[in-house]
XYZ file of N, CA, C and O in Angstrom:
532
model
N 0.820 -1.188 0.000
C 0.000 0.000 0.000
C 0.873 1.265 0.000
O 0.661 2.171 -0.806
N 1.938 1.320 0.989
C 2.932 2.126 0.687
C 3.606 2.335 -0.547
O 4.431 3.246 -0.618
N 3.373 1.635 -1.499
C 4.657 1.812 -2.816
C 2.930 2.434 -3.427
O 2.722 3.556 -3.890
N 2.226 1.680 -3.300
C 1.045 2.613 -4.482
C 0.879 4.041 -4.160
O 0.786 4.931 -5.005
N 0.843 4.230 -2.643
C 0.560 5.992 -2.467
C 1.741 6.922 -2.257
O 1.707 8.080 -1.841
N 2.968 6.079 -2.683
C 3.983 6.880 -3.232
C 3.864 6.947 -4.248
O 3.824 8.153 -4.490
N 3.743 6.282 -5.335
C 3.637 6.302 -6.660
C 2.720 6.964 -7.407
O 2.836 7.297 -8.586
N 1.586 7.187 -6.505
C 0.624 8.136 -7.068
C 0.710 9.849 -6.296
O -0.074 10.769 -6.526
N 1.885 9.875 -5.375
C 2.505 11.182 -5.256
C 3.429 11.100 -6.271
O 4.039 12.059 -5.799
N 3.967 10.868 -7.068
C 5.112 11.024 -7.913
C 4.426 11.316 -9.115
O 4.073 10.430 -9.893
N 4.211 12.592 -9.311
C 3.804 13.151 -10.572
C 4.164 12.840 -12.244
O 3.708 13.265 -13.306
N 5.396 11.717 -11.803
C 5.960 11.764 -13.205
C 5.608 10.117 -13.362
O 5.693 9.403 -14.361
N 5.257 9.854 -12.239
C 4.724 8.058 -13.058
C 3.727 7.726 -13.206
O 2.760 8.473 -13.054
N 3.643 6.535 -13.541
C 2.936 6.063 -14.861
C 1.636 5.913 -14.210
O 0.591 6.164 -14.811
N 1.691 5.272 -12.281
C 0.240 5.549 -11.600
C -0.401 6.947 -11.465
O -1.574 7.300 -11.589
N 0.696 7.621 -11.182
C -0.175 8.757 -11.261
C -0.846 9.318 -12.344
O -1.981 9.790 -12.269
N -0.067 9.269 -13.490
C -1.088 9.396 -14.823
C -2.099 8.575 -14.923
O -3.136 9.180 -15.192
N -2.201 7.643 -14.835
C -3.307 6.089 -14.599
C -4.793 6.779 -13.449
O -6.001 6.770 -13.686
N -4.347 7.091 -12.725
C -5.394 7.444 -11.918
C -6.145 8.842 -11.918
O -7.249 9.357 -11.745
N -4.865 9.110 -12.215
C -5.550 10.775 -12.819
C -6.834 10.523 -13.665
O -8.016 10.513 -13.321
N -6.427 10.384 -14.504
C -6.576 9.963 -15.873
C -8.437 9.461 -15.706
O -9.455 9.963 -16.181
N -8.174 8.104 -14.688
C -9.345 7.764 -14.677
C -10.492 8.738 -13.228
O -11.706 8.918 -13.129
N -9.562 9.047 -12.550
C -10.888 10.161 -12.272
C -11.139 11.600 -12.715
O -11.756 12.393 -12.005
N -10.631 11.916 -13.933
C -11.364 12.917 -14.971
C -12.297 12.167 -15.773
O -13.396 12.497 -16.219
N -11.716 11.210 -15.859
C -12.814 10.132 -17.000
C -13.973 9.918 -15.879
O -15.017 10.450 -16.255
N -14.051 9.485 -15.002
C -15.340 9.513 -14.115
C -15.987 11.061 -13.551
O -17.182 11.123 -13.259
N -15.225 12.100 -13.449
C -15.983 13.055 -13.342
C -16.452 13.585 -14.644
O -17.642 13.899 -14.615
N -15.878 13.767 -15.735
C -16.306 13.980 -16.838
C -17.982 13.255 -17.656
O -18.906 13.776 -18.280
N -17.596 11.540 -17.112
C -18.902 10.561 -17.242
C -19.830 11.257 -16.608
O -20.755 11.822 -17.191
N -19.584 11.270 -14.926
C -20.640 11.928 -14.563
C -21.100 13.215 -14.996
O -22.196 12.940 -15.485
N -20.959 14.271 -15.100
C -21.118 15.488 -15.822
C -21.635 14.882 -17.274
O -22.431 15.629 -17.842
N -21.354 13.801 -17.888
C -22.117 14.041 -19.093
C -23.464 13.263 -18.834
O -24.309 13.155 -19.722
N -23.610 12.768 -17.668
C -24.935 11.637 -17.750
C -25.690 12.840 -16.896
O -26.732 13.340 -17.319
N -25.168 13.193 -15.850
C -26.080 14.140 -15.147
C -26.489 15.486 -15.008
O -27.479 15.919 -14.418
N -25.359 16.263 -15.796
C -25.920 17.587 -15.618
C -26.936 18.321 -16.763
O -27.757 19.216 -16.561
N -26.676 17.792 -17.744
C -27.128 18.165 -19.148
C -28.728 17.873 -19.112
O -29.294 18.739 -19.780
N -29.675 16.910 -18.535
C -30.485 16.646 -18.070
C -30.721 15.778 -16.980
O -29.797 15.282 -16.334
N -31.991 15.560 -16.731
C -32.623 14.929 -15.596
C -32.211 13.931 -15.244
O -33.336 13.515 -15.521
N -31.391 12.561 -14.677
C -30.550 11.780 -14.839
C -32.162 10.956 -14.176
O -33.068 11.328 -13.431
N -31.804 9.518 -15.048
C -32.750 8.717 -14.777
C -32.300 7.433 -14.435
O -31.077 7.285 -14.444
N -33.113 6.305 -14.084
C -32.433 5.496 -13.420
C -31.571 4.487 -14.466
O -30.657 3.845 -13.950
N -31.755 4.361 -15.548
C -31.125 4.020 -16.685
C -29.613 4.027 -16.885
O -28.756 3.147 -16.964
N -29.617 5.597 -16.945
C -28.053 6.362 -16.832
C -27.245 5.853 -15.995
O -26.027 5.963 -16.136
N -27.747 5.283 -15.099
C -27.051 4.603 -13.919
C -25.771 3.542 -14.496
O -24.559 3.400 -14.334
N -26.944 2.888 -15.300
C -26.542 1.028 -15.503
C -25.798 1.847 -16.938
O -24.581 1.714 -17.065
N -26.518 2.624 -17.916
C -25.215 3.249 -18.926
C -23.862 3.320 -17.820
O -23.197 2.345 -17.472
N -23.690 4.523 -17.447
C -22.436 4.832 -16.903
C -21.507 3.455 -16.337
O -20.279 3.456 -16.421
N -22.165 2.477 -15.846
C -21.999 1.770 -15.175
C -21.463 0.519 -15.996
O -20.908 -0.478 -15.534
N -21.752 0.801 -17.296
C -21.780 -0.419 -18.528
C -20.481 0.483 -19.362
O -19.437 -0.160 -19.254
N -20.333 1.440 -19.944
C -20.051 2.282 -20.292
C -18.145 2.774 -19.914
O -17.340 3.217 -20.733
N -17.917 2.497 -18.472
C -17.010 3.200 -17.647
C -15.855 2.035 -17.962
O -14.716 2.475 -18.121
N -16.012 0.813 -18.051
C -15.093 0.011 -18.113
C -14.612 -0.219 -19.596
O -13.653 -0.960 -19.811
N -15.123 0.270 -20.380
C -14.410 0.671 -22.130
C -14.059 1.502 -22.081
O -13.210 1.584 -22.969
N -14.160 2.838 -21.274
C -13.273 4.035 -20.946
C -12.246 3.966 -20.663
O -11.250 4.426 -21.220
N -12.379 3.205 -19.485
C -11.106 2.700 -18.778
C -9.892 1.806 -19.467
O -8.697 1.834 -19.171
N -10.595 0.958 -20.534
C -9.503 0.231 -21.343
C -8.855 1.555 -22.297
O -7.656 1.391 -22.522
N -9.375 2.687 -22.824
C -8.841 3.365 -23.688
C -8.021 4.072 -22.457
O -6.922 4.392 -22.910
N -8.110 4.383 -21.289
C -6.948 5.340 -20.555
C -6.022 3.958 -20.514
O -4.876 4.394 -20.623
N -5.979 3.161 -20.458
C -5.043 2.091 -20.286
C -4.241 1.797 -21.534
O -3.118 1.328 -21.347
N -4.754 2.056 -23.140
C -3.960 1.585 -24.015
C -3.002 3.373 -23.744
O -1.793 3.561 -23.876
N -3.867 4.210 -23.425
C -3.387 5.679 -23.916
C -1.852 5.542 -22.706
O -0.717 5.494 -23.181
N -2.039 5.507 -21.521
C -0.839 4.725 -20.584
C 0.168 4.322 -20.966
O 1.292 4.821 -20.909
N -0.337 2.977 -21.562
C 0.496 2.395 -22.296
C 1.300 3.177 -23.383
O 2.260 3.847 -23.003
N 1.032 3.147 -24.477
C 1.637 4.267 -25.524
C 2.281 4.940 -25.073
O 3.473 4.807 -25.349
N 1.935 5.885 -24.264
C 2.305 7.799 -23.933
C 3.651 6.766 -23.178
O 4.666 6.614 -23.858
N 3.576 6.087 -21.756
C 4.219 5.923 -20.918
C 5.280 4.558 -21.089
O 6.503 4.555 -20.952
N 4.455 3.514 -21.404
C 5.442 2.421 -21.334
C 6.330 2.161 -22.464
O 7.461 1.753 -22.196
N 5.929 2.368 -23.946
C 6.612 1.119 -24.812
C 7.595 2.462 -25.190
O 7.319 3.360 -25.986
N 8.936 2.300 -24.294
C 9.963 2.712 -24.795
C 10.865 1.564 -24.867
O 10.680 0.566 -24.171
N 11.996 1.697 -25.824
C 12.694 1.141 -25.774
C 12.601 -1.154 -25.511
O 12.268 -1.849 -26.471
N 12.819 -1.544 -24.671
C 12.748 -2.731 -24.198
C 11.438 -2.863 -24.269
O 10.920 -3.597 -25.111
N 10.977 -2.402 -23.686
C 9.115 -2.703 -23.293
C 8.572 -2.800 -24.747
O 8.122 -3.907 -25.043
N 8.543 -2.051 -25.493
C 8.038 -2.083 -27.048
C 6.808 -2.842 -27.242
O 5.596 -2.777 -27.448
N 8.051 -3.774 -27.017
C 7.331 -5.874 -27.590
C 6.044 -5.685 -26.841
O 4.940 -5.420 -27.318
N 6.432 -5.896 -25.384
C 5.217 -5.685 -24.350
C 4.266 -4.938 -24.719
O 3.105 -5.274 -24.489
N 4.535 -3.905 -25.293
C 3.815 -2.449 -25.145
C 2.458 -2.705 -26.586
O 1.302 -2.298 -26.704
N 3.378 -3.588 -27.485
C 2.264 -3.262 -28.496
C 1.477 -4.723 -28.032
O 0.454 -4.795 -28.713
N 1.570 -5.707 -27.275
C 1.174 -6.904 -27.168
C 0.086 -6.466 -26.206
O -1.043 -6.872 -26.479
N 0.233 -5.684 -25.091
C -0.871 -4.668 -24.305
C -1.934 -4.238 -25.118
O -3.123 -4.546 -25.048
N -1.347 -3.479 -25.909
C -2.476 -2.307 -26.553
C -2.987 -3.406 -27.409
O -4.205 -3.232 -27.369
N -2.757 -4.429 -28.154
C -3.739 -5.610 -28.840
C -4.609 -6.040 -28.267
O -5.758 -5.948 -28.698
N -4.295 -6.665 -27.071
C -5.119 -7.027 -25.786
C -5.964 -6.295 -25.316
O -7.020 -6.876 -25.066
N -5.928 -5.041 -25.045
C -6.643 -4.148 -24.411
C -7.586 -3.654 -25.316
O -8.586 -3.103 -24.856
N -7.394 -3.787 -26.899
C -8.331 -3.954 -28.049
C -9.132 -4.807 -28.031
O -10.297 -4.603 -28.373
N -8.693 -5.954 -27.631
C -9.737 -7.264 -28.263
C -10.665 -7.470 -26.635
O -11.715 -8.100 -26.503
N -9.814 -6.651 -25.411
C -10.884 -7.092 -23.980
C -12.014 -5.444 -24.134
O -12.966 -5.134 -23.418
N -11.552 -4.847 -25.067
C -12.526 -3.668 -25.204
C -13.720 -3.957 -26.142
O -14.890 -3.578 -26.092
N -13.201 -4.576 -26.823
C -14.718 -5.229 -28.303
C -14.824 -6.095 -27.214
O -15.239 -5.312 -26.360
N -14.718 -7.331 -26.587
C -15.508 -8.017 -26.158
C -16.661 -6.763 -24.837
O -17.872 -6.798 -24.619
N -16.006 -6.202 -24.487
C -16.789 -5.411 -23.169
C -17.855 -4.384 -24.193
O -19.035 -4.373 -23.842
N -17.603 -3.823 -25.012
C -18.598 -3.847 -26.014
C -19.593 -4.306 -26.689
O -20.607 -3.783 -27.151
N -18.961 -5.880 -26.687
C -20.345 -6.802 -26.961
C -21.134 -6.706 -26.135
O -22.243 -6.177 -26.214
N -20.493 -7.365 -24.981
C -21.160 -7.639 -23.235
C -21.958 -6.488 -22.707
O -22.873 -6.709 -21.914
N -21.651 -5.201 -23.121
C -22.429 -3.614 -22.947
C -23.425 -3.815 -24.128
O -24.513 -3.715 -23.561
N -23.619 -3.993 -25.160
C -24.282 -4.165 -26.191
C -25.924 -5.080 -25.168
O -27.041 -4.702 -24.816
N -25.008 -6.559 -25.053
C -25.893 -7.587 -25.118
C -26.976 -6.964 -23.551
O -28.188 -7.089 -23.376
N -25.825 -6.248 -22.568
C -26.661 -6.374 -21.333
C -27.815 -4.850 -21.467
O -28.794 -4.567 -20.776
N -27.311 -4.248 -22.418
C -28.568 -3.270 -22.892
C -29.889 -3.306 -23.656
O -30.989 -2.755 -23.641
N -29.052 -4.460 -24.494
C -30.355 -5.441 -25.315
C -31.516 -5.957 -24.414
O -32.725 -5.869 -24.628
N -30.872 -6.512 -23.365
C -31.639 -7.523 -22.803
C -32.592 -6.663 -21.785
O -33.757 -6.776 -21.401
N -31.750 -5.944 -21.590
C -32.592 -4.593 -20.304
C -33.725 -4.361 -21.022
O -34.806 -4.601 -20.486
N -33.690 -4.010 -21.945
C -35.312 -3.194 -22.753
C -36.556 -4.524 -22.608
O -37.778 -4.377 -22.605
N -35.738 -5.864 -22.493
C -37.090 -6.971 -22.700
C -37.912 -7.275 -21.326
O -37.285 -6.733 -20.416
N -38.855 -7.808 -20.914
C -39.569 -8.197 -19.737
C -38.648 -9.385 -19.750
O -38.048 -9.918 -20.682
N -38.709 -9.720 -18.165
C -38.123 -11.137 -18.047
C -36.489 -11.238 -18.073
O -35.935 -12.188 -17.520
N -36.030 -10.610 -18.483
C -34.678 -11.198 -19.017
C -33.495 -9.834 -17.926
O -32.678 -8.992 -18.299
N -33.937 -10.201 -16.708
C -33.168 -9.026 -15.908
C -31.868 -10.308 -15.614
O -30.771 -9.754 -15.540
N -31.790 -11.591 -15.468
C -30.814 -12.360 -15.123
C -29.603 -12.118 -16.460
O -28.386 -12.085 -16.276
N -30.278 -11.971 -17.763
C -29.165 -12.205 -18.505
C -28.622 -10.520 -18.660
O -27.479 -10.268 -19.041
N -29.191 -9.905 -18.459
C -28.987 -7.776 -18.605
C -27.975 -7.715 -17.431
O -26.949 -7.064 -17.630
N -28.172 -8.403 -16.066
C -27.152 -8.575 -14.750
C -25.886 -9.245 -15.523
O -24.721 -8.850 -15.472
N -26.416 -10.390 -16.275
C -25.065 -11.794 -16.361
C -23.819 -10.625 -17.358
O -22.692 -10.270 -17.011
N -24.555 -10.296 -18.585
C -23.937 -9.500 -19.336
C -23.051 -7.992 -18.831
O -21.886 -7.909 -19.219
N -23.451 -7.188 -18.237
C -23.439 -6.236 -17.664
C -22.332 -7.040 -16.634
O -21.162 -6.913 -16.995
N -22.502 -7.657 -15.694
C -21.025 -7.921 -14.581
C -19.516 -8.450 -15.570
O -18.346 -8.111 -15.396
N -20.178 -9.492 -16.738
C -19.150 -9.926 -17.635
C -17.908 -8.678 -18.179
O -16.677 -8.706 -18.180
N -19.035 -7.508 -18.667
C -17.816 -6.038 -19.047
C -17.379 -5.757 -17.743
O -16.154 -5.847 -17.655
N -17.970 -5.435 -16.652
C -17.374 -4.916 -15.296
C -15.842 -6.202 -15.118
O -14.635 -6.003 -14.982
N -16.621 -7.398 -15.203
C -15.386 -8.170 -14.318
C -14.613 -8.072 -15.572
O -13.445 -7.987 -15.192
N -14.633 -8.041 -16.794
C -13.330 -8.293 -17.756
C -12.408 -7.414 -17.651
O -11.182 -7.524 -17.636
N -13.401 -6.131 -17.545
C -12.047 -4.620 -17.697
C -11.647 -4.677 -16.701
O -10.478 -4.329 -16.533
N -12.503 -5.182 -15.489
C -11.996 -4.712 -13.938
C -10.206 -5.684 -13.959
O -9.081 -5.291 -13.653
N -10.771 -7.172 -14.523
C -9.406 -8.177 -13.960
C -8.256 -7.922 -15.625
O -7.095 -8.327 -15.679
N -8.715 -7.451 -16.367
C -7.530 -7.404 -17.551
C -6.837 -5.698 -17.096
O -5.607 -5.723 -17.071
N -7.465 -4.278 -16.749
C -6.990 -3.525 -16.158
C -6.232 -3.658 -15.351
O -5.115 -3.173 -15.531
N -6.549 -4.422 -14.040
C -5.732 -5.405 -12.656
C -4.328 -5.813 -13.159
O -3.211 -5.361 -12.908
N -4.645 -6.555 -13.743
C -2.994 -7.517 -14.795
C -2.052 -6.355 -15.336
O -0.863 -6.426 -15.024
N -2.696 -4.766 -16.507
C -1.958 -4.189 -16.824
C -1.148 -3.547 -16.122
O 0.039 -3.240 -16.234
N -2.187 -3.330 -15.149
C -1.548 -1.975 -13.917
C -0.325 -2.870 -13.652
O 0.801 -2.429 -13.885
N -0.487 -3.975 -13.226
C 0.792 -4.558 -12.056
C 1.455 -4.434 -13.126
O 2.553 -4.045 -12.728
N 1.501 -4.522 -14.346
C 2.728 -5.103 -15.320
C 3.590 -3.574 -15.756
O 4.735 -3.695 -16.190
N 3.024 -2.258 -15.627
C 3.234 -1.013 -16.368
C 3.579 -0.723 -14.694
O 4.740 -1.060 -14.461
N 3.038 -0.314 -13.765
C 3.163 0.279 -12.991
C 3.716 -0.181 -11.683
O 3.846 0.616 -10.753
């Protein structure tokens, strides 16, 4: 815990850009779901569906800007592939669990779909961080 909240005092690394990063991306989300109009209970499960494909693009942008110098390279472009193909799938999974929301009945598969993008970005994000940062 000590090496992370040094690292996110150290203005010039790669956590602190990482976290930055993602809470402008969450205040920004919020500000676009809630202030512009009436926020409904919908917006919720958007933002909520929504936040973890955000999060893969501050992670390839990380990557790029910060890691693939030199040695890392290899790594660096093998990341940003990955972080492509766990972003289309969390896309599908945001797709399918929005599909399913609009039907009667089908709140088990709108949940199943919807946790699938949360847990993918949540545990493939998890893996990058330790590996970059």
């Amino acid at each position: 815990m000590e090496k992370f909240i040094e690292a996110i005092r150290n203005s010039e690394s790669l956590s602190y850009a990482f976290w930055l990063s993602v809470f402008l991306l969450l205040l920004v989300s919020l500000l676009k779901y809630f202030v512009s109009k009436e926020s409904e209970k919908s917006d919720w499960g958007n933002l909520v569906l929504e936040f973890p494909i955000d999060v893969c693009l501050v992670v390839i942008t990380i990557v790029i800007t910060g890691f693939m110098k030199g040695e890392n390279m290899p790594l660096g472009i093998i990341l940003v592939i990955v972080t492509l193909v766990v972003s289309i799938f969390c896309c599908i999974f945001r797709r399918c669990s929005m599909s399913y929301s609009y039907m009667d009945g089908k709140l088990t598969k709108t949940l199943l779909f919807g946790l699938l993008d949360v847990a993918l970005a949540v545990v493939w994000v998890g893996l990058v961080y330790s590996k970059i940062c």
